[in-house]
PDB file of C-alpha atoms in Angstrom:
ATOM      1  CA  UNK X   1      91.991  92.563  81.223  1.00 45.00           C
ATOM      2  CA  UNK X   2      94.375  89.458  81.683  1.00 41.00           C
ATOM      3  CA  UNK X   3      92.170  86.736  80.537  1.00 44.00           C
ATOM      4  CA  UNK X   4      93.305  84.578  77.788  1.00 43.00           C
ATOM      5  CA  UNK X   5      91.229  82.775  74.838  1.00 41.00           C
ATOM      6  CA  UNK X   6      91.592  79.345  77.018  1.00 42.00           C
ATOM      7  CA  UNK X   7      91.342  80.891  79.872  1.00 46.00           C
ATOM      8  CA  UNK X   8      87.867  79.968  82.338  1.00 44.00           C
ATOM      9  CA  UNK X   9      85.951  83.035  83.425  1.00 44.00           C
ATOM     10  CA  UNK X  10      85.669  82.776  87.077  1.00 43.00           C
ATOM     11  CA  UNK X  11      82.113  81.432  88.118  1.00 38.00           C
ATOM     12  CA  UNK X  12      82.553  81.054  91.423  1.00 36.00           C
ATOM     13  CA  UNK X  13      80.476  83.063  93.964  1.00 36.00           C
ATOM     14  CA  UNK X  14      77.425  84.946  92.817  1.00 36.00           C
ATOM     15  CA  UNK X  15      75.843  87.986  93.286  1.00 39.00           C
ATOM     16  CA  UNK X  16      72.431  88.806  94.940  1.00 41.00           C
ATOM     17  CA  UNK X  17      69.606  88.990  92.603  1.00 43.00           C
ATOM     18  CA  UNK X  18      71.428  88.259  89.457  1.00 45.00           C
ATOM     19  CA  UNK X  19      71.205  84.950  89.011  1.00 46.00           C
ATOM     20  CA  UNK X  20      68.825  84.104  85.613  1.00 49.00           C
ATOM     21  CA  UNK X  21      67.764  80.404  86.631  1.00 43.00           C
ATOM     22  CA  UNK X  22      69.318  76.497  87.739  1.00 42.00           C
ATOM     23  CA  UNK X  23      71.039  74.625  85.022  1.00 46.00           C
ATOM     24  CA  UNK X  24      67.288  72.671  84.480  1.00 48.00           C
ATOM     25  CA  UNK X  25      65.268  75.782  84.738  1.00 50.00           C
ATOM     26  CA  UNK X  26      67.126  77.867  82.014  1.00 50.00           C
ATOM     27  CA  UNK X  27      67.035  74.474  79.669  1.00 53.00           C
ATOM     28  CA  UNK X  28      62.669  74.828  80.142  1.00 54.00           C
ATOM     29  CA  UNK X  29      62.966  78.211  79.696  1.00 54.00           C
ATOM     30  CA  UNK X  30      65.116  77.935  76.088  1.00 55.00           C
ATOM     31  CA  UNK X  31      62.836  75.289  75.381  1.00 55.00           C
ATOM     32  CA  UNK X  32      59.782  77.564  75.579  1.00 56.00           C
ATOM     33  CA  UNK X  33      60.477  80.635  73.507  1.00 49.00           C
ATOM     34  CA  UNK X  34      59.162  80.954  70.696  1.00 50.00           C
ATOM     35  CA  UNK X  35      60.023  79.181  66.946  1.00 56.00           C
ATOM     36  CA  UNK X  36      60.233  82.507  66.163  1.00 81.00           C
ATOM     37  CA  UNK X  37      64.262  83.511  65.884  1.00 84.00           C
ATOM     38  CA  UNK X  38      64.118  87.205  65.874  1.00 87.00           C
ATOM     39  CA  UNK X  39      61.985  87.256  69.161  1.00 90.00           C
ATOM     40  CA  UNK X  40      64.401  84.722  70.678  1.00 91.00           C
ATOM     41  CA  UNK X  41      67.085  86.873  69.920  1.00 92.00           C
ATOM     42  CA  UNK X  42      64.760  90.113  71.627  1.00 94.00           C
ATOM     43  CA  UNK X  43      64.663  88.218  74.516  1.00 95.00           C
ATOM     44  CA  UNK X  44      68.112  87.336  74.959  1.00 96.00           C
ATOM     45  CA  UNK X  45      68.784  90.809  74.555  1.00 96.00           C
ATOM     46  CA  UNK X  46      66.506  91.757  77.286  1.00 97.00           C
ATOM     47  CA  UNK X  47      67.747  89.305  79.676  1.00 97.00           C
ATOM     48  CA  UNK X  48      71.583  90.831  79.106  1.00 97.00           C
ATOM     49  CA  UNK X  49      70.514  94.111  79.362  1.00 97.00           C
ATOM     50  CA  UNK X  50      68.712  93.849  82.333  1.00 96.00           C
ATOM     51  CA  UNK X  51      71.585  91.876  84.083  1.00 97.00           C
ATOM     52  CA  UNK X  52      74.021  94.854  83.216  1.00 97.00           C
ATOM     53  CA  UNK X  53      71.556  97.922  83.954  1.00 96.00           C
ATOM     54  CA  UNK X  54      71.333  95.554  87.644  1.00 96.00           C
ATOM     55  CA  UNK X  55      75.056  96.003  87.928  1.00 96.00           C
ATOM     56  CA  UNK X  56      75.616  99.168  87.002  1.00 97.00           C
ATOM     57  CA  UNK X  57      78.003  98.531  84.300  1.00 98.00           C
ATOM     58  CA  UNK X  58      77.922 100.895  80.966  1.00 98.00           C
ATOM     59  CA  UNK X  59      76.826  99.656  78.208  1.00 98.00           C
ATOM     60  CA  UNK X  60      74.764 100.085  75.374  1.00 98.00           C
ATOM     61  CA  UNK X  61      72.950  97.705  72.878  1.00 97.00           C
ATOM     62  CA  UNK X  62      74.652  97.882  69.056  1.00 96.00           C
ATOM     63  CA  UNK X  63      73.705  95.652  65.835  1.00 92.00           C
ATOM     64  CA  UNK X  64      70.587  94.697  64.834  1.00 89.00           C
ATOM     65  CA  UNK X  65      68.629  95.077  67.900  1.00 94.00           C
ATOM     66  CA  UNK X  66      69.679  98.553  68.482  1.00 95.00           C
ATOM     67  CA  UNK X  67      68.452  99.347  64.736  1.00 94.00           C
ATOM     68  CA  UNK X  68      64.649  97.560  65.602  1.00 94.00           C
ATOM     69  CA  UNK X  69      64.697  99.477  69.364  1.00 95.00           C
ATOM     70  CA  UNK X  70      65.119 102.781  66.813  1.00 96.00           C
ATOM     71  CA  UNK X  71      62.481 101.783  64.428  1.00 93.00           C
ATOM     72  CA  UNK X  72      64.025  99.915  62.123  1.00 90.00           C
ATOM     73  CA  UNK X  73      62.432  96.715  60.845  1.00 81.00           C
ATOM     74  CA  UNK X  74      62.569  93.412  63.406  1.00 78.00           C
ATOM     75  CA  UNK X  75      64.689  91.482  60.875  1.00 76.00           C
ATOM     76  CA  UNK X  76      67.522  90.319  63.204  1.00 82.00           C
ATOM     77  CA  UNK X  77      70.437  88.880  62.797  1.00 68.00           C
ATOM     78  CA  UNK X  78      72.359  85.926  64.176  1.00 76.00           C
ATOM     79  CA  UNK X  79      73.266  87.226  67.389  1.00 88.00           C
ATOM     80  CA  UNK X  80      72.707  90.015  69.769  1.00 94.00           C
ATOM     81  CA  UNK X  81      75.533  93.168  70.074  1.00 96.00           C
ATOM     82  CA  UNK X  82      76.101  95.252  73.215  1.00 98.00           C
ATOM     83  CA  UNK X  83      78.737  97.871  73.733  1.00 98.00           C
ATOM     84  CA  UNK X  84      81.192  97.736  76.478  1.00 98.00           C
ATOM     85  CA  UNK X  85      84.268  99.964  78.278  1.00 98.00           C
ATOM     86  CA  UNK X  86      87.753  97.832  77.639  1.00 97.00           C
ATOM     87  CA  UNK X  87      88.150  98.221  81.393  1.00 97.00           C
ATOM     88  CA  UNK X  88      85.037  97.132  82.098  1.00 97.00           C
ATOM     89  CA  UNK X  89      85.321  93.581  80.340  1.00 96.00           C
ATOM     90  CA  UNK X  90      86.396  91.557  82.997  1.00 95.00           C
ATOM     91  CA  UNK X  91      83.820  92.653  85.394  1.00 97.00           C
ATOM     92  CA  UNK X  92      80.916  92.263  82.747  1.00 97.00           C
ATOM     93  CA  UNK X  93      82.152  88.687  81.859  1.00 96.00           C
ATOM     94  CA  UNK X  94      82.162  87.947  85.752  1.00 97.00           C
ATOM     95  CA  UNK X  95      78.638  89.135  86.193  1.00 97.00           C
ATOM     96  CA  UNK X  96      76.988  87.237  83.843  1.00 97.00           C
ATOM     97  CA  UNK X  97      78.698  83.831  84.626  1.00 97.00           C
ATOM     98  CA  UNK X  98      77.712  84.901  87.844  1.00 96.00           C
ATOM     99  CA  UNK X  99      74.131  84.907  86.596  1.00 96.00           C
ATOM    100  CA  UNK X 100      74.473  81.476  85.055  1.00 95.00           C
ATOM    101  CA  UNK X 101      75.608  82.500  81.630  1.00 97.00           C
ATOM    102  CA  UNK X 102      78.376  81.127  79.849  1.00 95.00           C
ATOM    103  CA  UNK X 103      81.467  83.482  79.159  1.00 96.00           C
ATOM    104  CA  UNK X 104      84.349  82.679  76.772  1.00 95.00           C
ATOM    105  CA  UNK X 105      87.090  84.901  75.378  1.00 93.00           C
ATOM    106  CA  UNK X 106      87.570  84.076  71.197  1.00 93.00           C
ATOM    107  CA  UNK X 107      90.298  84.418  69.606  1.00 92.00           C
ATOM    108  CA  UNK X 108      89.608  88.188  68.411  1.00 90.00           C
ATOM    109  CA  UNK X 109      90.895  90.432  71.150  1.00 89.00           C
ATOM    110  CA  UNK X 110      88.341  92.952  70.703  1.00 93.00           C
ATOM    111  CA  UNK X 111      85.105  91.481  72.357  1.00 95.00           C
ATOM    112  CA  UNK X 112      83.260  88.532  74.511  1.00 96.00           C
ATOM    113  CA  UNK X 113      80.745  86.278  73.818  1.00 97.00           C
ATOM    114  CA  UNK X 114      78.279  84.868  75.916  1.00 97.00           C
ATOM    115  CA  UNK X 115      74.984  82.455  75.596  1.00 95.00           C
ATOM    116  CA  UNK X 116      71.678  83.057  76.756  1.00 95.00           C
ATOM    117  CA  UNK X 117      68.820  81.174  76.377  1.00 90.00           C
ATOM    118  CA  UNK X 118      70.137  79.533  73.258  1.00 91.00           C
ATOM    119  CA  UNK X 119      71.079  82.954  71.929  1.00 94.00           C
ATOM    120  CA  UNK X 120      75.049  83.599  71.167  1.00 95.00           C
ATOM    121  CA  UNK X 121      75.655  87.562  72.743  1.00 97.00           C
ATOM    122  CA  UNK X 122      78.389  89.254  71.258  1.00 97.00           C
ATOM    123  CA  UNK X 123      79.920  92.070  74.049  1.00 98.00           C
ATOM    124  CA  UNK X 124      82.203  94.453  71.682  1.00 97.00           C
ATOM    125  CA  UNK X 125      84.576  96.813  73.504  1.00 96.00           C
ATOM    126  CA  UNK X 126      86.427  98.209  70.086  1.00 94.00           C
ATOM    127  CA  UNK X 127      83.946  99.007  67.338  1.00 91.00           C
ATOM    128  CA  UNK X 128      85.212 100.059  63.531  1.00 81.00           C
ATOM    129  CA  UNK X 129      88.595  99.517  64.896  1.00 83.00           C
ATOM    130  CA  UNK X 130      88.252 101.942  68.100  1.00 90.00           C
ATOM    131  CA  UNK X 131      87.776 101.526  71.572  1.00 95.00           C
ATOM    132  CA  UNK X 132      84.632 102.043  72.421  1.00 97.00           C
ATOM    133  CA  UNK X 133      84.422 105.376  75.055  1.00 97.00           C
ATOM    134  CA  UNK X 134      82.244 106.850  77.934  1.00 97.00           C
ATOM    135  CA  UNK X 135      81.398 109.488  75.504  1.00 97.00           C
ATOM    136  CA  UNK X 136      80.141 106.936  72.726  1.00 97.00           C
ATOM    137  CA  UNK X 137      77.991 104.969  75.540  1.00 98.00           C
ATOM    138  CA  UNK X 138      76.761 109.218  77.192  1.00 97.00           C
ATOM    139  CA  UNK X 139      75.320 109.572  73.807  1.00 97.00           C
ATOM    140  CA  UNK X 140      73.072 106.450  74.082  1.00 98.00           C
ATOM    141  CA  UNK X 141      69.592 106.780  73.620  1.00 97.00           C
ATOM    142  CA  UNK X 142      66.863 104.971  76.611  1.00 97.00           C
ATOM    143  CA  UNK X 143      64.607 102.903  74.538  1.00 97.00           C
ATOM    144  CA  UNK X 144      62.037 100.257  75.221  1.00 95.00           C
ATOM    145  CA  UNK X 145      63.485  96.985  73.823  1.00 94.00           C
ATOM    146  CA  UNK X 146      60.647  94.737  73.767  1.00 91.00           C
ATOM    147  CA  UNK X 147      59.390  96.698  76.896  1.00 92.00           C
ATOM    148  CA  UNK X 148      62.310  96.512  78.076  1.00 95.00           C
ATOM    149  CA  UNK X 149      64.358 100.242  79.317  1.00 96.00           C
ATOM    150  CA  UNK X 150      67.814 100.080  78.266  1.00 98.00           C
ATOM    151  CA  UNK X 151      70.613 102.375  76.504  1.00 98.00           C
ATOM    152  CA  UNK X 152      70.846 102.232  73.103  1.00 98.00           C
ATOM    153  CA  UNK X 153      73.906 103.593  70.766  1.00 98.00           C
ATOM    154  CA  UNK X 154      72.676 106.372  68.928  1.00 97.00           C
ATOM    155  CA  UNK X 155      71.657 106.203  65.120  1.00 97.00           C
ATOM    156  CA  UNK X 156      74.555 108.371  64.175  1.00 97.00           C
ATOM    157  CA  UNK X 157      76.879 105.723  65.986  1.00 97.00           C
ATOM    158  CA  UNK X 158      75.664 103.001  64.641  1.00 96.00           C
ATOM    159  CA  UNK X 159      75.957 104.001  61.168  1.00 96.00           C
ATOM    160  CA  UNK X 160      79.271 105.054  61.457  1.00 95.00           C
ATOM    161  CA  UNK X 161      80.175 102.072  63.213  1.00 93.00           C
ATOM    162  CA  UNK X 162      78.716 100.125  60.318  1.00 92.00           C
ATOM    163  CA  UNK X 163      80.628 101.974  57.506  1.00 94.00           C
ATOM    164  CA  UNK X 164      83.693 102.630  59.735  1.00 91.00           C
ATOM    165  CA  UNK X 165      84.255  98.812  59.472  1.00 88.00           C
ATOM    166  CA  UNK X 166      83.796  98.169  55.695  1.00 90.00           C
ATOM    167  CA  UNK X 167      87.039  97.592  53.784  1.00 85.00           C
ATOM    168  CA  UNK X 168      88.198  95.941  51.363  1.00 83.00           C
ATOM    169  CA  UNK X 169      87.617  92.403  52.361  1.00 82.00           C
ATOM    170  CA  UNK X 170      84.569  93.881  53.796  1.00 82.00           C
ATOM    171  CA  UNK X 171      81.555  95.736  52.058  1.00 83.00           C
ATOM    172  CA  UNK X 172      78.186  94.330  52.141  1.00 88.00           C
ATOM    173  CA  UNK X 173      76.289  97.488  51.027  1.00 93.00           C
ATOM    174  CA  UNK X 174      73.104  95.495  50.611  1.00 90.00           C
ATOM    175  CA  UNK X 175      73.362  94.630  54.437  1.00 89.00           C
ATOM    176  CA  UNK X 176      73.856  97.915  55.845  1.00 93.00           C
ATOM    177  CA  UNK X 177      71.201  99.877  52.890  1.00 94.00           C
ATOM    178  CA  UNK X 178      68.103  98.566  54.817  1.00 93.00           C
ATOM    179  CA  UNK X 179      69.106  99.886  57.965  1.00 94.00           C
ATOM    180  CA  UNK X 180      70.717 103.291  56.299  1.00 96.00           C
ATOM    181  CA  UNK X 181      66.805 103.896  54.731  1.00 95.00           C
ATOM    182  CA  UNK X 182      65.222 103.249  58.164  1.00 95.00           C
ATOM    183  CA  UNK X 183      67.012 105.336  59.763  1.00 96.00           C
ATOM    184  CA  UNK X 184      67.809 108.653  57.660  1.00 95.00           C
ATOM    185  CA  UNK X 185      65.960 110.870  59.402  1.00 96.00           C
ATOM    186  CA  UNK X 186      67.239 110.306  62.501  1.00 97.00           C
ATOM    187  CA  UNK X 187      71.165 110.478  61.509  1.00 97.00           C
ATOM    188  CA  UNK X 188      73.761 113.344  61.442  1.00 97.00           C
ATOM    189  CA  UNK X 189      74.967 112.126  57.505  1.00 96.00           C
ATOM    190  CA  UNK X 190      77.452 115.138  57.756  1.00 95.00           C
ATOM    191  CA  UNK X 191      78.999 113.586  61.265  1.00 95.00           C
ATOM    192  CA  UNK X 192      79.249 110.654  59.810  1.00 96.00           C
ATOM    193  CA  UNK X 193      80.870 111.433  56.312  1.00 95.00           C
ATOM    194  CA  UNK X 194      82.937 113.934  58.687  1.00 94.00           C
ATOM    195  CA  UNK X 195      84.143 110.688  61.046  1.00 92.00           C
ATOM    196  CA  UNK X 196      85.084 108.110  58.182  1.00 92.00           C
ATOM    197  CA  UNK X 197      87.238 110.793  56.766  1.00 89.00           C
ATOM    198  CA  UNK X 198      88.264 109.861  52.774  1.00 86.00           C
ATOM    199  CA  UNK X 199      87.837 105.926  53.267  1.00 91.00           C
ATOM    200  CA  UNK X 200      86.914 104.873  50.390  1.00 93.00           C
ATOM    201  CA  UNK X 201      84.934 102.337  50.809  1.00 93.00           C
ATOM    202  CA  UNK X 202      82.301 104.664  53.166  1.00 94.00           C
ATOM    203  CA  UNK X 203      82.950 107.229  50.490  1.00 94.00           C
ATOM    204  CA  UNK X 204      81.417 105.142  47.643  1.00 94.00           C
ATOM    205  CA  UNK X 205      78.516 103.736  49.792  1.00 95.00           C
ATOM    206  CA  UNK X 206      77.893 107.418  50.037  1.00 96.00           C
ATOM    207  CA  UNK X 207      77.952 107.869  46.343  1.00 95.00           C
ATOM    208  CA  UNK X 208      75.632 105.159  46.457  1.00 93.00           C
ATOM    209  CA  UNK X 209      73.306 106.517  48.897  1.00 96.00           C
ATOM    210  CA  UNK X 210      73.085 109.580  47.109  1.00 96.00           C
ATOM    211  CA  UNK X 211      72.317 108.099  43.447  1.00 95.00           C
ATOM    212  CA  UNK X 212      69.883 106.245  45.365  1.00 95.00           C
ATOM    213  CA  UNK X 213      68.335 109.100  47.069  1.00 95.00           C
ATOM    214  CA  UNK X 214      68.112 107.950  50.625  1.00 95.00           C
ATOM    215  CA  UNK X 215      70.626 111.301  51.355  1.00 95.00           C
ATOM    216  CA  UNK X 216      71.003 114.066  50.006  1.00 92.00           C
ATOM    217  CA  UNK X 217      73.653 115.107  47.805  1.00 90.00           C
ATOM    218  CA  UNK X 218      76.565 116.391  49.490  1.00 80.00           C
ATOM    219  CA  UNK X 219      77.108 120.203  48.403  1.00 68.00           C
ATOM    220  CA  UNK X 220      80.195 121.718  46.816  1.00 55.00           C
ATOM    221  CA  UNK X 221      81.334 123.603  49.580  1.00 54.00           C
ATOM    222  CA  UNK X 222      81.031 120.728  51.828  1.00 51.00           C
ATOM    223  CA  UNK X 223      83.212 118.300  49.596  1.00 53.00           C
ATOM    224  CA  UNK X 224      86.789 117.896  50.407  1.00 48.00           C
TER     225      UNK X 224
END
């Protein structure tokens, strides 16, 4: 990828189909969704994903909106997350300006953002510091979002890519808790402690899931 932070994303040309709406028609369309924010954000979400499954390119949807598509509750936050090959960036940012989105490359060197419909789409080709793979997108789950078919990363991904990232500077257990209690059932803990290795600050939000019994305690024989 050789685009810069200042650098335009190429909007020239357009693809058949793809296309969301005219300048006027996507400002009535923003204008009519709903007060409601996290159904806003659902329906940006849709509209990416759709544009993407369209175009063939991998993906699958991360944050937030992946946790609600797995049964998590619909508090959403501010934007919408997708997952993306790093040699796929360029072509993903050309396809949706190409659909009439707006494409710009901030300063972090890690992802794109876009706007749809009012909505600020975040498309993230390192997550928790790593780039993100075909094997990461492979073990995507198809879920409705909103009615909506589209890949989803898997439970066990997202949490890891949710503790992979704390540090330091970062470590909002309270954030990540809700979405650790929605989805216990459905994660591979063991994968997960087994990925963030002796980090400590995913080791002591274990400790804390385990005093607060949302996991199970981790056994002798399988502590370090």
């Amino acid at each position: 990828m050789t685009q810069h932070a200042d650098d335009d994303v190429d909007r020239h040309g357009g693809v058949a189909g793809l296309r969301l709406a005219t300048e006027s028609a996507a400002d009535a369309l923003a204008s009519s969704l709903p007060v409601d924010r996290n159904q806003a954000i659902l329906e940006a979400a849709k509209q990416v994903g759709a544009i993407l499954k369209r175009e063939g390119h991998p993906f699958a949807l991360a944050g937030s909106v992946a946790v609600y598509a797995h049964g998590g509750a619909q508090n959403l936050q501010h934007d919408v997350d997708f997952a993306i090959l790093p040699e796929d960036a360029q072509a993903v940012a050309e396809t949706l300006s190409q659909a009439g989105l707006e494409v710009r490359t901030p300063p972090e060197d890690w992802l794109l953002k876009a706007d749809c419909m009012g909505q600020q789409v975040d498309l993230i080709f390192e997550l928790a510091h790593q780039p993100v793979t075909g094997e990461l997108l492979a073990r995507a789950d198809e879920l409705s979002v909103d009615s909506v078919l589209m890949p989803v990363l898997s439970p066990t991904d997202l949490l890891h890519s949710l503790l992979s990232a704390f540090s330091e500077h970062h470590c909002n257990f309270g954030a990540v808790l809700p979405i650790a209690r929605a989805l216990r059932e459905k994660v591979d803990w063991e994968a997960v402690r087994r990925d963030c290795g002796d980090a400590p600050m995913p080791d002591a939000f274990f400790y804390f899931l385990e005093r607060l019994k949302v996991i199970e305690p981790r056994t002798t024989e399988g502590r370090p």
